[in-house]
Amino acid sequence: MTMPESRRYKIKGKKVLFREKRHCIHSKLVKEKQGNRELKCSQSSQLQNTNCAATIHLRLKLCNIELSHPLEVNLRFTHNHDGHSPASAMYDYEDALYLSAMDEQELLVLLADRMTNPNYDYIAKLFYKYREMALGDHNGTSMFKRLEEVVNDYNNSGHGKTILQEYDSCTGKAFILCVVINLMNQVHERVLQSGELCYIDASASFEPLNTSITLLYISCMVGALPLGLFITSDESEITLEKALNLLKTILPQHAFFGCESQVGPKVFLTDDSSAERNALELCWPEDKDSL
C-alpha cells in the first residue's frame, strides 16, 4: 500500500461501520510523520515531497435496505508525479519495513522472509505482467489497440490532433504516429518564421523498439518552437513520405504562417539524409529548397 493512513475517524453512530482517509506517499504529511528518522535509501521516493494532493476516502455504511455496494470509496486521483518503477517500488516498500520494525531482530526477520519482502525479480515480473495487462505487449495487437484508444481520446480532448497508422508486416505498412498539439497550432498562426525556414531533425534509440522521432521546428527570438512531430518504425523514404503526408492532414488551415499545409515554408533544413530530402521534395514539390 503506497497510500499511508492520514486519519481514522471515530465511529459514533450506527450507520457508519468504518471510515478512514489515506494520502499519497509524496504528500508533505509523510515527511511530517517521519520527522528526523533516517531511511535506508537516501534517494528513496519517500523523500520526494511534491505536496501531492491525491487521497482515498473509505466509508462503510450500514443501510436499512439491501444494496449491492455498501462500501463507498472516494478517489481523488490528482497525483502530480510519476508512478513507481520496479526498483523504486522495492526501495519504498523496504523503507516501510524499516520504519515498521520495532527492533533490529524483527527487521531481519521481515527482510529475510520472501513472503513479506519479495526480491527484485519477483517485483519486476509483477510489473511487466501489470504493464502487459494495462498497456499491451511491446509490439503486438493489444498494444496498437490500446494506442488507438489513446489517439481517439486525445483527438476528443481538444488539446490537439493526432493520426495513427498501425504497423502491418504482411502488407508492408510502417508504424506512423503524427501529433500536432495546440501550441504548434499557435506557432503556425502567430510566428512569422514558421513560413520561412523549417528545421527537420530525427532521433532514435529511445526505447526497445528503436522507433524514430522526427520533429519539425523553427528558430526565433525565444528559441526553438515546434511545428509538428511524427514517430515512425523506420526512416526509409517511403515511410517518411507517408508520415509527412499524414502530418499535413492534421495541420491547421493557417499552417506555416498562412502558406497552408499543401504549400509549406520557403526552405527546409534537414540532416544529411537523402531519404528526408527526397520525401520532402515529393510532399512539397513547389519551389522548395532543401539544405
mmCIF file of C-alpha atoms in Angstrom:
data_model
loop_
_atom_site.group_PDB
_atom_site.id
_atom_site.type_symbol
_atom_site.label_atom_id
_atom_site.label_comp_id
_atom_site.label_asym_id
_atom_site.label_seq_id
_atom_site.Cartn_x
_atom_site.Cartn_y
_atom_site.Cartn_z
ATOM 1 C CA MET A 1 0.000 0.000 0.000
ATOM 2 C CA THR A 2 1.665 3.228 -1.150
ATOM 3 C CA MET A 3 -1.006 5.440 0.401
ATOM 4 C CA PRO A 4 -0.485 5.641 4.187
ATOM 5 C CA GLU A 5 -3.319 6.346 6.579
ATOM 6 C CA SER A 6 -3.993 10.054 7.148
ATOM 7 C CA ARG A 7 -6.847 9.789 9.582
ATOM 8 C CA ARG A 8 -9.091 7.110 11.062
ATOM 9 C CA TYR A 9 -12.421 8.526 12.143
ATOM 10 C CA LYS A 10 -14.019 7.558 15.447
ATOM 11 C CA ILE A 11 -17.265 5.703 14.836
ATOM 12 C CA LYS A 12 -20.052 7.370 16.832
ATOM 13 C CA GLY A 13 -23.347 6.387 15.264
ATOM 14 C CA LYS A 14 -24.687 3.071 13.985
ATOM 15 C CA LYS A 15 -24.899 3.925 10.303
ATOM 16 C CA VAL A 16 -21.166 4.127 9.540
ATOM 17 C CA LEU A 17 -19.195 0.979 10.414
ATOM 18 C CA PHE A 18 -15.791 2.059 9.139
ATOM 19 C CA ARG A 19 -14.247 5.286 7.861
ATOM 20 C CA GLU A 20 -10.671 6.320 7.117
ATOM 21 C CA LYS A 21 -8.663 8.599 4.850
ATOM 22 C CA ARG A 22 -5.342 7.848 3.142
ATOM 23 C CA HIS A 23 -2.820 10.100 1.372
ATOM 24 C CA CYS A 24 -0.115 9.678 -1.265
ATOM 25 C CA ILE A 25 3.439 8.883 -0.128
ATOM 26 C CA HIS A 26 4.569 12.067 -1.890
ATOM 27 C CA SER A 27 2.367 14.218 0.328
ATOM 28 C CA LYS A 28 4.024 16.533 2.851
ATOM 29 C CA LEU A 29 2.227 14.560 5.597
ATOM 30 C CA VAL A 30 4.668 11.673 5.092
ATOM 31 C CA LYS A 31 7.707 13.815 5.883
ATOM 32 C CA GLU A 32 5.934 15.313 8.901
ATOM 33 C CA LYS A 33 5.223 11.830 10.272
ATOM 34 C CA GLN A 34 8.773 10.579 9.597
ATOM 35 C CA GLY A 35 10.379 13.502 11.395
ATOM 36 C CA ASN A 36 14.149 13.005 11.627
ATOM 37 C CA ARG A 37 14.094 9.239 11.100
ATOM 38 C CA GLU A 38 16.747 8.068 8.652
ATOM 39 C CA LEU A 39 15.740 5.945 5.671
ATOM 40 C CA LYS A 40 17.693 3.015 4.266
ATOM 41 C CA CYS A 41 17.953 4.579 0.798
ATOM 42 C CA SER A 42 18.927 8.242 0.631
ATOM 43 C CA GLN A 43 17.267 8.533 -2.798
ATOM 44 C CA SER A 44 14.037 6.965 -1.631
ATOM 45 C CA SER A 45 10.831 8.189 -3.219
ATOM 46 C CA GLN A 46 9.593 8.953 0.313
ATOM 47 C CA LEU A 47 11.989 11.914 0.315
ATOM 48 C CA GLN A 48 10.371 13.360 -2.791
ATOM 49 C CA ASN A 49 7.902 15.700 -1.115
ATOM 50 C CA THR A 50 5.904 17.042 -4.065
ATOM 51 C CA ASN A 51 2.913 18.142 -1.956
ATOM 52 C CA CYS A 52 0.799 15.593 -3.832
ATOM 53 C CA ALA A 53 -2.903 16.080 -3.084
ATOM 54 C CA ALA A 54 -4.098 12.579 -4.073
ATOM 55 C CA THR A 55 -6.251 10.897 -1.415
ATOM 56 C CA ILE A 56 -8.549 7.914 -0.841
ATOM 57 C CA HIS A 57 -11.571 8.262 1.434
ATOM 58 C CA LEU A 58 -13.160 4.968 2.571
ATOM 59 C CA ARG A 59 -16.558 4.747 4.257
ATOM 60 C CA LEU A 60 -18.533 1.561 5.014
ATOM 61 C CA LYS A 61 -22.197 2.201 5.797
ATOM 62 C CA LEU A 62 -24.926 0.022 7.286
ATOM 63 C CA CYS A 63 -28.102 0.543 5.273
ATOM 64 C CA ASN A 64 -31.680 -0.448 6.072
ATOM 65 C CA ILE A 65 -32.248 -1.551 2.501
ATOM 66 C CA GLU A 66 -30.153 -4.197 0.798
ATOM 67 C CA LEU A 67 -27.542 -2.639 -1.501
ATOM 68 C CA SER A 68 -25.097 -4.248 -3.885
ATOM 69 C CA HIS A 69 -22.374 -1.709 -2.956
ATOM 70 C CA PRO A 70 -22.461 -0.814 0.761
ATOM 71 C CA LEU A 71 -18.839 0.421 0.680
ATOM 72 C CA GLU A 72 -18.263 3.942 -0.614
ATOM 73 C CA VAL A 73 -14.767 4.773 -1.930
ATOM 74 C CA ASN A 74 -13.948 8.352 -2.894
ATOM 75 C CA LEU A 75 -10.795 8.528 -5.047
ATOM 76 C CA ARG A 76 -9.140 11.893 -5.519
ATOM 77 C CA PHE A 77 -6.697 10.889 -8.259
ATOM 78 C CA THR A 78 -4.746 14.145 -8.527
ATOM 79 C CA HIS A 79 -1.155 12.894 -8.412
ATOM 80 C CA ASN A 80 1.445 15.462 -9.502
ATOM 81 C CA HIS A 81 4.285 12.972 -10.071
ATOM 82 C CA ASP A 82 5.152 9.792 -11.961
ATOM 83 C CA GLY A 83 4.364 6.328 -10.648
ATOM 84 C CA HIS A 84 6.814 3.713 -9.390
ATOM 85 C CA SER A 85 9.286 1.697 -11.393
ATOM 86 C CA PRO A 86 10.080 -1.830 -10.084
ATOM 87 C CA ALA A 87 13.239 -0.530 -8.372
ATOM 88 C CA SER A 88 11.620 2.492 -6.714
ATOM 89 C CA ALA A 89 8.667 0.368 -5.577
ATOM 90 C CA MET A 90 11.072 -2.092 -3.931
ATOM 91 C CA TYR A 91 13.023 0.688 -2.175
ATOM 92 C CA ASP A 92 9.827 2.324 -0.968
ATOM 93 C CA TYR A 93 8.484 -0.964 0.379
ATOM 94 C CA GLU A 94 11.764 -1.745 2.159
ATOM 95 C CA ASP A 95 11.733 1.722 3.722
ATOM 96 C CA ALA A 96 8.250 0.977 5.047
ATOM 97 C CA LEU A 97 9.544 -2.279 6.567
ATOM 98 C CA TYR A 98 12.410 -0.404 8.231
ATOM 99 C CA LEU A 99 10.001 2.086 9.755
ATOM 100 C CA SER A 100 7.524 -0.572 10.907
ATOM 101 C CA ALA A 101 10.078 -2.826 12.652
ATOM 102 C CA MET A 102 10.273 -2.444 16.439
ATOM 103 C CA ASP A 103 13.892 -3.608 16.694
ATOM 104 C CA GLU A 104 16.742 -4.937 14.579
ATOM 105 C CA GLN A 105 15.828 -8.582 15.165
ATOM 106 C CA GLU A 106 12.282 -8.059 13.864
ATOM 107 C CA LEU A 107 13.674 -6.162 10.891
ATOM 108 C CA LEU A 108 15.998 -9.040 9.961
ATOM 109 C CA VAL A 109 13.080 -11.482 10.097
ATOM 110 C CA LEU A 110 10.951 -9.246 7.864
ATOM 111 C CA LEU A 111 13.708 -8.718 5.315
ATOM 112 C CA ALA A 112 14.625 -12.413 5.165
ATOM 113 C CA ASP A 113 11.048 -13.610 4.616
ATOM 114 C CA ARG A 114 10.223 -13.609 0.901
ATOM 115 C CA MET A 115 6.526 -13.662 1.723
ATOM 116 C CA THR A 116 6.768 -10.168 3.232
ATOM 117 C CA ASN A 117 9.823 -8.929 1.301
ATOM 118 C CA PRO A 118 9.887 -10.264 -2.296
ATOM 119 C CA ASN A 119 13.093 -9.916 -4.309
ATOM 120 C CA TYR A 120 13.590 -7.682 -7.336
ATOM 121 C CA ASP A 121 12.936 -10.432 -9.920
ATOM 122 C CA TYR A 122 9.519 -11.156 -8.432
ATOM 123 C CA ILE A 123 8.613 -7.438 -8.332
ATOM 124 C CA ALA A 124 9.826 -6.927 -11.908
ATOM 125 C CA LYS A 125 7.721 -9.853 -13.162
ATOM 126 C CA LEU A 126 4.640 -8.414 -11.446
ATOM 127 C CA PHE A 127 5.383 -5.032 -13.029
ATOM 128 C CA TYR A 128 5.751 -6.464 -16.538
ATOM 129 C CA LYS A 129 2.602 -8.546 -16.107
ATOM 130 C CA TYR A 130 0.664 -5.451 -14.996
ATOM 131 C CA ARG A 131 2.053 -3.409 -17.886
ATOM 132 C CA GLU A 132 1.079 -6.110 -20.361
ATOM 133 C CA MET A 133 -2.473 -6.221 -18.966
ATOM 134 C CA ALA A 134 -2.848 -2.421 -18.838
ATOM 135 C CA LEU A 135 -0.959 -1.345 -21.967
ATOM 136 C CA GLY A 136 -0.456 -4.492 -24.022
ATOM 137 C CA ASP A 137 2.714 -6.077 -25.393
ATOM 138 C CA HIS A 138 5.676 -4.032 -26.585
ATOM 139 C CA ASN A 139 4.884 -4.897 -30.184
ATOM 140 C CA GLY A 140 1.573 -6.669 -30.614
ATOM 141 C CA THR A 141 -2.113 -6.329 -31.418
ATOM 142 C CA SER A 142 -3.080 -5.320 -27.888
ATOM 143 C CA MET A 143 -0.519 -2.502 -27.906
ATOM 144 C CA PHE A 144 -1.958 -0.974 -31.087
ATOM 145 C CA LYS A 145 -5.494 -1.426 -29.766
ATOM 146 C CA ARG A 146 -4.545 0.476 -26.628
ATOM 147 C CA LEU A 147 -2.727 3.127 -28.678
ATOM 148 C CA GLU A 148 -5.800 3.576 -30.877
ATOM 149 C CA GLU A 149 -7.889 4.275 -27.766
ATOM 150 C CA VAL A 150 -5.342 6.856 -26.593
ATOM 151 C CA VAL A 151 -5.371 8.527 -30.024
ATOM 152 C CA ASN A 152 -9.182 8.740 -30.042
ATOM 153 C CA ASP A 153 -9.258 10.134 -26.505
ATOM 154 C CA TYR A 154 -6.643 12.743 -27.386
ATOM 155 C CA ASN A 155 -8.497 13.823 -30.526
ATOM 156 C CA ASN A 156 -11.663 14.270 -28.452
ATOM 157 C CA SER A 157 -9.862 16.192 -25.694
ATOM 158 C CA GLY A 158 -9.427 19.405 -27.691
ATOM 159 C CA HIS A 159 -5.702 19.570 -26.861
ATOM 160 C CA GLY A 160 -4.610 18.913 -30.435
ATOM 161 C CA LYS A 161 -4.815 16.362 -33.228
ATOM 162 C CA THR A 162 -3.065 13.078 -33.892
ATOM 163 C CA ILE A 163 -3.297 10.357 -36.529
ATOM 164 C CA LEU A 164 -2.126 6.742 -36.412
ATOM 165 C CA GLN A 165 -1.134 4.147 -38.990
ATOM 166 C CA GLU A 166 -0.742 0.693 -37.473
ATOM 167 C CA TYR A 167 2.221 -1.493 -38.308
ATOM 168 C CA ASP A 168 1.430 -4.439 -40.587
ATOM 169 C CA SER A 169 4.304 -6.666 -41.693
ATOM 170 C CA CYS A 170 2.070 -8.588 -44.133
ATOM 171 C CA THR A 171 1.182 -5.531 -46.212
ATOM 172 C CA GLY A 172 4.421 -3.666 -45.553
ATOM 173 C CA LYS A 173 2.756 -0.786 -43.695
ATOM 174 C CA ALA A 174 5.107 1.013 -41.327
ATOM 175 C CA PHE A 175 4.105 2.267 -37.901
ATOM 176 C CA ILE A 176 3.407 6.029 -38.044
ATOM 177 C CA LEU A 177 2.053 8.342 -35.361
ATOM 178 C CA CYS A 178 1.712 12.072 -36.144
ATOM 179 C CA VAL A 179 0.971 14.685 -33.478
ATOM 180 C CA VAL A 180 0.091 18.390 -33.666
ATOM 181 C CA ILE A 181 -0.705 19.972 -30.296
ATOM 182 C CA ASN A 182 -2.399 23.326 -29.735
ATOM 183 C CA LEU A 183 0.940 25.013 -29.031
ATOM 184 C CA MET A 184 2.101 24.004 -32.504
ATOM 185 C CA ASN A 185 -1.089 25.469 -33.990
ATOM 186 C CA GLN A 186 -0.335 28.766 -32.269
ATOM 187 C CA VAL A 187 3.222 28.778 -33.652
ATOM 188 C CA HIS A 188 1.898 28.182 -37.178
ATOM 189 C CA GLU A 189 -0.549 31.066 -36.841
ATOM 190 C CA ARG A 190 1.428 33.691 -34.926
ATOM 191 C CA VAL A 191 5.163 33.260 -35.623
ATOM 192 C CA LEU A 192 6.435 34.693 -38.903
ATOM 193 C CA GLN A 193 9.422 32.335 -39.093
ATOM 194 C CA SER A 194 7.110 29.316 -39.468
ATOM 195 C CA GLY A 195 6.582 30.286 -43.108
ATOM 196 C CA GLU A 196 10.259 30.871 -43.847
ATOM 197 C CA LEU A 197 12.680 28.228 -42.514
ATOM 198 C CA CYS A 198 11.652 24.867 -41.054
ATOM 199 C CA TYR A 199 14.150 22.518 -39.407
ATOM 200 C CA ILE A 200 13.612 18.750 -39.510
ATOM 201 C CA ASP A 201 15.512 16.624 -37.008
ATOM 202 C CA ALA A 202 15.150 12.867 -36.438
ATOM 203 C CA SER A 203 16.319 10.990 -33.340
ATOM 204 C CA ALA A 204 16.131 7.309 -32.417
ATOM 205 C CA SER A 205 17.242 4.702 -29.830
ATOM 206 C CA PHE A 206 14.887 5.964 -27.119
ATOM 207 C CA GLU A 207 13.209 2.626 -26.316
ATOM 208 C CA PRO A 208 13.427 -1.126 -27.129
ATOM 209 C CA LEU A 209 11.559 -0.861 -30.451
ATOM 210 C CA ASN A 210 14.039 1.788 -31.677
ATOM 211 C CA THR A 211 11.345 3.949 -33.250
ATOM 212 C CA SER A 212 12.370 7.235 -34.821
ATOM 213 C CA ILE A 213 11.019 10.574 -33.559
ATOM 214 C CA THR A 214 11.113 13.378 -36.137
ATOM 215 C CA LEU A 215 10.441 16.960 -35.054
ATOM 216 C CA LEU A 216 9.596 19.912 -37.297
ATOM 217 C CA TYR A 217 10.504 23.200 -35.633
ATOM 218 C CA ILE A 218 11.584 26.785 -36.240
ATOM 219 C CA SER A 219 14.075 29.179 -34.685
ATOM 220 C CA CYS A 220 13.002 32.615 -33.451
ATOM 221 C CA MET A 221 13.873 35.197 -30.790
ATOM 222 C CA VAL A 222 12.658 32.986 -27.929
ATOM 223 C CA GLY A 223 14.482 29.887 -29.224
ATOM 224 C CA ALA A 224 13.171 26.757 -30.935
ATOM 225 C CA LEU A 225 9.399 26.316 -31.296
ATOM 226 C CA PRO A 226 7.689 23.112 -32.569
ATOM 227 C CA LEU A 227 5.505 22.860 -35.672
ATOM 228 C CA GLY A 228 4.717 19.135 -35.578
ATOM 229 C CA LEU A 229 6.206 15.719 -34.955
ATOM 230 C CA PHE A 230 5.834 12.145 -36.122
ATOM 231 C CA ILE A 231 7.043 8.776 -34.844
ATOM 232 C CA THR A 232 7.926 6.026 -37.335
ATOM 233 C CA SER A 233 9.142 2.445 -37.186
ATOM 234 C CA ASP A 234 11.903 3.189 -39.718
ATOM 235 C CA GLU A 235 13.484 6.092 -41.608
ATOM 236 C CA SER A 236 13.043 4.917 -45.190
ATOM 237 C CA GLU A 237 11.992 7.352 -47.909
ATOM 238 C CA ILE A 238 8.586 5.684 -48.394
ATOM 239 C CA THR A 239 7.823 5.798 -44.659
ATOM 240 C CA LEU A 240 8.907 9.431 -44.305
ATOM 241 C CA GLU A 241 6.821 10.453 -47.322
ATOM 242 C CA LYS A 242 3.749 8.736 -45.871
ATOM 243 C CA ALA A 243 4.378 10.296 -42.453
ATOM 244 C CA LEU A 244 4.702 13.807 -43.902
ATOM 245 C CA ASN A 245 1.509 13.387 -45.932
ATOM 246 C CA LEU A 246 -0.350 12.183 -42.833
ATOM 247 C CA LEU A 247 1.040 15.109 -40.860
ATOM 248 C CA LYS A 248 -0.264 17.525 -43.499
ATOM 249 C CA THR A 249 -3.817 16.233 -42.937
ATOM 250 C CA ILE A 250 -3.849 17.373 -39.282
ATOM 251 C CA LEU A 251 -2.019 20.681 -39.705
ATOM 252 C CA PRO A 252 -4.199 23.784 -39.178
ATOM 253 C CA GLN A 253 -5.634 25.815 -42.059
ATOM 254 C CA HIS A 254 -3.193 28.634 -41.295
ATOM 255 C CA ALA A 255 -0.187 26.278 -41.399
ATOM 256 C CA PHE A 256 3.244 27.819 -41.970
ATOM 257 C CA PHE A 257 2.056 31.365 -41.216
ATOM 258 C CA GLY A 258 -0.734 31.244 -43.773
ATOM 259 C CA CYS A 259 1.155 29.412 -46.527
ATOM 260 C CA GLU A 260 -1.105 26.380 -45.833
ATOM 261 C CA SER A 261 -0.108 22.753 -45.413
ATOM 262 C CA GLN A 262 -0.035 21.921 -49.142
ATOM 263 C CA VAL A 263 2.460 24.716 -49.878
ATOM 264 C CA GLY A 264 4.704 24.649 -46.822
ATOM 265 C CA PRO A 265 7.524 27.030 -45.844
ATOM 266 C CA LYS A 266 10.112 28.527 -48.176
ATOM 267 C CA VAL A 267 13.086 26.437 -47.010
ATOM 268 C CA PHE A 268 13.606 23.129 -45.180
ATOM 269 C CA LEU A 269 16.827 22.413 -43.296
ATOM 270 C CA THR A 270 17.407 18.661 -42.791
ATOM 271 C CA ASP A 271 20.026 16.212 -41.601
ATOM 272 C CA ASP A 272 22.468 14.712 -44.083
ATOM 273 C CA SER A 273 19.785 12.267 -45.216
ATOM 274 C CA SER A 274 18.799 11.672 -48.826
ATOM 275 C CA ALA A 275 15.635 9.890 -47.645
ATOM 276 C CA GLU A 276 14.462 13.027 -45.822
ATOM 277 C CA ARG A 277 15.250 15.342 -48.739
ATOM 278 C CA ASN A 278 13.543 13.087 -51.299
ATOM 279 C CA ALA A 279 10.458 12.712 -49.099
ATOM 280 C CA LEU A 280 10.247 16.496 -48.690
ATOM 281 C CA GLU A 281 10.502 17.042 -52.454
ATOM 282 C CA LEU A 282 7.658 14.579 -53.013
ATOM 283 C CA CYS A 283 5.414 16.140 -50.351
ATOM 284 C CA TRP A 284 6.175 19.796 -51.097
ATOM 285 C CA PRO A 285 7.397 19.903 -54.721
ATOM 286 C CA GLU A 286 6.595 23.567 -55.421
ATOM 287 C CA ASP A 287 9.664 25.797 -55.221
ATOM 288 C CA LYS A 288 11.156 24.249 -52.126
ATOM 289 C CA ASP A 289 14.824 24.405 -51.228
ATOM 290 C CA SER A 290 16.174 21.616 -49.024
ATOM 291 C CA LEU A 291 19.514 22.221 -47.342
#
